[in-house]
Coordinates of C-alpha atoms in Angstrom, one line a residue:
X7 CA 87.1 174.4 155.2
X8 CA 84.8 177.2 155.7
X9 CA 88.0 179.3 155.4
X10 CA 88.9 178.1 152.1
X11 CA 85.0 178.6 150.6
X12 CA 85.8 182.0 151.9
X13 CA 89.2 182.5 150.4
X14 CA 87.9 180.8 146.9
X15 CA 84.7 183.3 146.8
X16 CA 86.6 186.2 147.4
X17 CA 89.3 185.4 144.4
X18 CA 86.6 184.6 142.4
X19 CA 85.2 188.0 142.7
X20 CA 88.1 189.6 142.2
X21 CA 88.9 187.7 139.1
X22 CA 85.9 188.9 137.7
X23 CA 86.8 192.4 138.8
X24 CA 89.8 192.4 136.6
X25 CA 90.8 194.6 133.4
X26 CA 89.3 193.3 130.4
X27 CA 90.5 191.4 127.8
X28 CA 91.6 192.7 124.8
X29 CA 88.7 192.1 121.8
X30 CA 89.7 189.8 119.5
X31 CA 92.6 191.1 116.6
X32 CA 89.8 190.6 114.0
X33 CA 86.5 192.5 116.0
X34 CA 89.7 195.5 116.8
X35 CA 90.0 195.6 113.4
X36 CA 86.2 196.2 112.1
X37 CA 85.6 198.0 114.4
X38 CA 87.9 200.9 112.2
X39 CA 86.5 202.6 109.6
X40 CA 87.8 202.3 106.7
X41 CA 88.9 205.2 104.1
X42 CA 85.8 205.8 101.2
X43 CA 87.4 205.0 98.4
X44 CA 86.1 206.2 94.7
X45 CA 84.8 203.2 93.8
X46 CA 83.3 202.3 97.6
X47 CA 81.6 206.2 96.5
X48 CA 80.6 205.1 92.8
X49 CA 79.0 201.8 94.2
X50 CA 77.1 204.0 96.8
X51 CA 76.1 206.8 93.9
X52 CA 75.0 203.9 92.2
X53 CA 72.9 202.6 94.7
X54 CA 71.3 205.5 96.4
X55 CA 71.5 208.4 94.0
X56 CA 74.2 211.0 94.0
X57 CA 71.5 213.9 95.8
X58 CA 71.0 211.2 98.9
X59 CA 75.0 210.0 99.0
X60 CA 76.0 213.6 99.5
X61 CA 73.4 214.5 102.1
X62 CA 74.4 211.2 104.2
X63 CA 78.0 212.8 103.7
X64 CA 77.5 216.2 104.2
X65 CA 74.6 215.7 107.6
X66 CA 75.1 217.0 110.8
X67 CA 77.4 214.0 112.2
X68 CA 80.3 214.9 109.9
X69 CA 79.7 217.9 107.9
X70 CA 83.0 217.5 106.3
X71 CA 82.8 214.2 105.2
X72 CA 83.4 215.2 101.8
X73 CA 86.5 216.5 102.2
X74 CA 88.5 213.5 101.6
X75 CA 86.5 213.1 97.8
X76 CA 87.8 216.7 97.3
X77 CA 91.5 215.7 98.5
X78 CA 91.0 212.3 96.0
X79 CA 89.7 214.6 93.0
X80 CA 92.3 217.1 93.4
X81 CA 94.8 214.4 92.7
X82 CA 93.8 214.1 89.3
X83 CA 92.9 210.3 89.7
X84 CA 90.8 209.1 86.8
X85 CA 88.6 207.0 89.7
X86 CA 87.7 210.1 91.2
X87 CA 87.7 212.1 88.2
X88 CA 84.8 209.7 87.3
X89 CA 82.3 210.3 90.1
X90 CA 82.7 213.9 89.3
X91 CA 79.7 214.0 86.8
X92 CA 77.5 212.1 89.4
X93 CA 78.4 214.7 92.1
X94 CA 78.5 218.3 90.3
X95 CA 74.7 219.1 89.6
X96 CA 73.8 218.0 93.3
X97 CA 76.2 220.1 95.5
X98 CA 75.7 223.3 96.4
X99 CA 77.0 226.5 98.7
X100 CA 80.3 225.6 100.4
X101 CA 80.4 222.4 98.5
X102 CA 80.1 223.3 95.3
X103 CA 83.3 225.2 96.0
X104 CA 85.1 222.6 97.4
X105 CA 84.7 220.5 94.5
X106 CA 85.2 223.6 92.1
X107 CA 88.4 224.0 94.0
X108 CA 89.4 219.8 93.6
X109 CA 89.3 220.4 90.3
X110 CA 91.1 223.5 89.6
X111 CA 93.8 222.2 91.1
X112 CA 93.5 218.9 89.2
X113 CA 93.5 220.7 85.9
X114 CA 97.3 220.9 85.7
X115 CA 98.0 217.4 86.4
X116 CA 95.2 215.3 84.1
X117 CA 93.9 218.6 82.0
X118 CA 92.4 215.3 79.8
X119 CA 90.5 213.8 82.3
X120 CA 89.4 216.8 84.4
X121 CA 88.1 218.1 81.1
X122 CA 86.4 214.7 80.3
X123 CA 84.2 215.4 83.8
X124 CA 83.5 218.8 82.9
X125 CA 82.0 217.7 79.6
X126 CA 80.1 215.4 81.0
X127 CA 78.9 217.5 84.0
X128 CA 78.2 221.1 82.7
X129 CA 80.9 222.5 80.7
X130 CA 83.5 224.6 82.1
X131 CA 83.5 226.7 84.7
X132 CA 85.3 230.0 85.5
X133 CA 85.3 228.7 88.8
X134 CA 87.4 225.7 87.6
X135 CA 89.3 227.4 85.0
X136 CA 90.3 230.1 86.6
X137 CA 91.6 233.1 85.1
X138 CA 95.2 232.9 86.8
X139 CA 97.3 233.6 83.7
X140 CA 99.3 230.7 84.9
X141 CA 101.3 229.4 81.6
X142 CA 102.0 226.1 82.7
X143 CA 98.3 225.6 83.7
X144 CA 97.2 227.0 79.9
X145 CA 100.0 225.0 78.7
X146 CA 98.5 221.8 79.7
X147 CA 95.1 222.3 78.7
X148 CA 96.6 223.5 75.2
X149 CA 97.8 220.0 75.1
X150 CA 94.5 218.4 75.0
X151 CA 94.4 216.8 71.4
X152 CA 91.1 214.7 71.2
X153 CA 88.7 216.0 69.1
X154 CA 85.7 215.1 71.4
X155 CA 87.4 217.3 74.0
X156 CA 87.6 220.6 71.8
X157 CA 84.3 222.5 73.0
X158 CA 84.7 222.2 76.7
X159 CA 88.6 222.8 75.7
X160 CA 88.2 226.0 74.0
X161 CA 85.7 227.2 77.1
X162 CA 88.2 225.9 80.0
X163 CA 90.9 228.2 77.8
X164 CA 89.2 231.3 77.5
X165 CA 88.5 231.3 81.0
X166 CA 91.8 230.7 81.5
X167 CA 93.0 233.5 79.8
X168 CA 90.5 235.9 81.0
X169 CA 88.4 236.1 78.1

């Protein structure tokens, strides 16, 4: 009998030795961050200011962390496009340049709504419309027709063109 305590204390010990279960599918699954999306980055703007948004983003834990608003800006998505006037008179340095950059290359694909954010954030930029002599890229901005558009138009253009 005394065997058998024995034999039933020492599996019991091992038992609780073993490899660990798994977590649950669902605790596996929060416990991933998920991707900011533009609105998850409007909503945040909206509740803690632009200015405190992009120093949570940009503090020493992950300096890069907005690199992936850049890489959704440069897209030319009218979501991102939006934050843009929220997020242009706080960055600075490296990271005014990284959005500058976002936006230079969105200019080709949505010359309307990168426009629209530049209005609404500053004007135009030489640093955005960048004196490339590109065609196509002078092509598309040419194409901007509404009339609310025209100033920051006629700046992005002369940029453009060098001027």
């Amino acid at each position: 009998m005394k065997r058998r305590l024995t034999i039933f204390a020492l599996l019991a010990s091992l038992a609780a030795c073993g490899v660990p279960a798994d977590p649950p599918r669902d605790e596996a699954l929060a416990a991933e961050p998920t991707p900011l999306t533009a609105a998850h980055l409007a909503d945040l703007i909206a509740a803690d200011g632009a200015a405190h948004t992009v120093a949570v983003l940009t503090g020493p834990a992950d300096p890069t962390g907005l690199d992936p608003i850049f890489a959704g800006i440069a897209t030319g998505d009218a979501a991102w496009l939006s934050v843009v006037p929220s997020l242009r008179p706080v960055v600075g340095g490296v990271y005014a340049d990284g959005l500058a950059d976002a936006l230079a290359r969105a200019l080709p694909m949505q010359p309307s709504g990168v426009l629209t954010a530049l209005q609404a954030s500053g004007g135009a930029s030489p640093r955005i419309c960048r004196a490339t002599g590109d065609p196509d890229m002078i092509a598309a901005v040419e194409g901007v027709a509404d009339p609310a558009l025209r100033d920051v138009r006629t700046d992005c253009l002369a940029f453009l063109r060098g001027q």
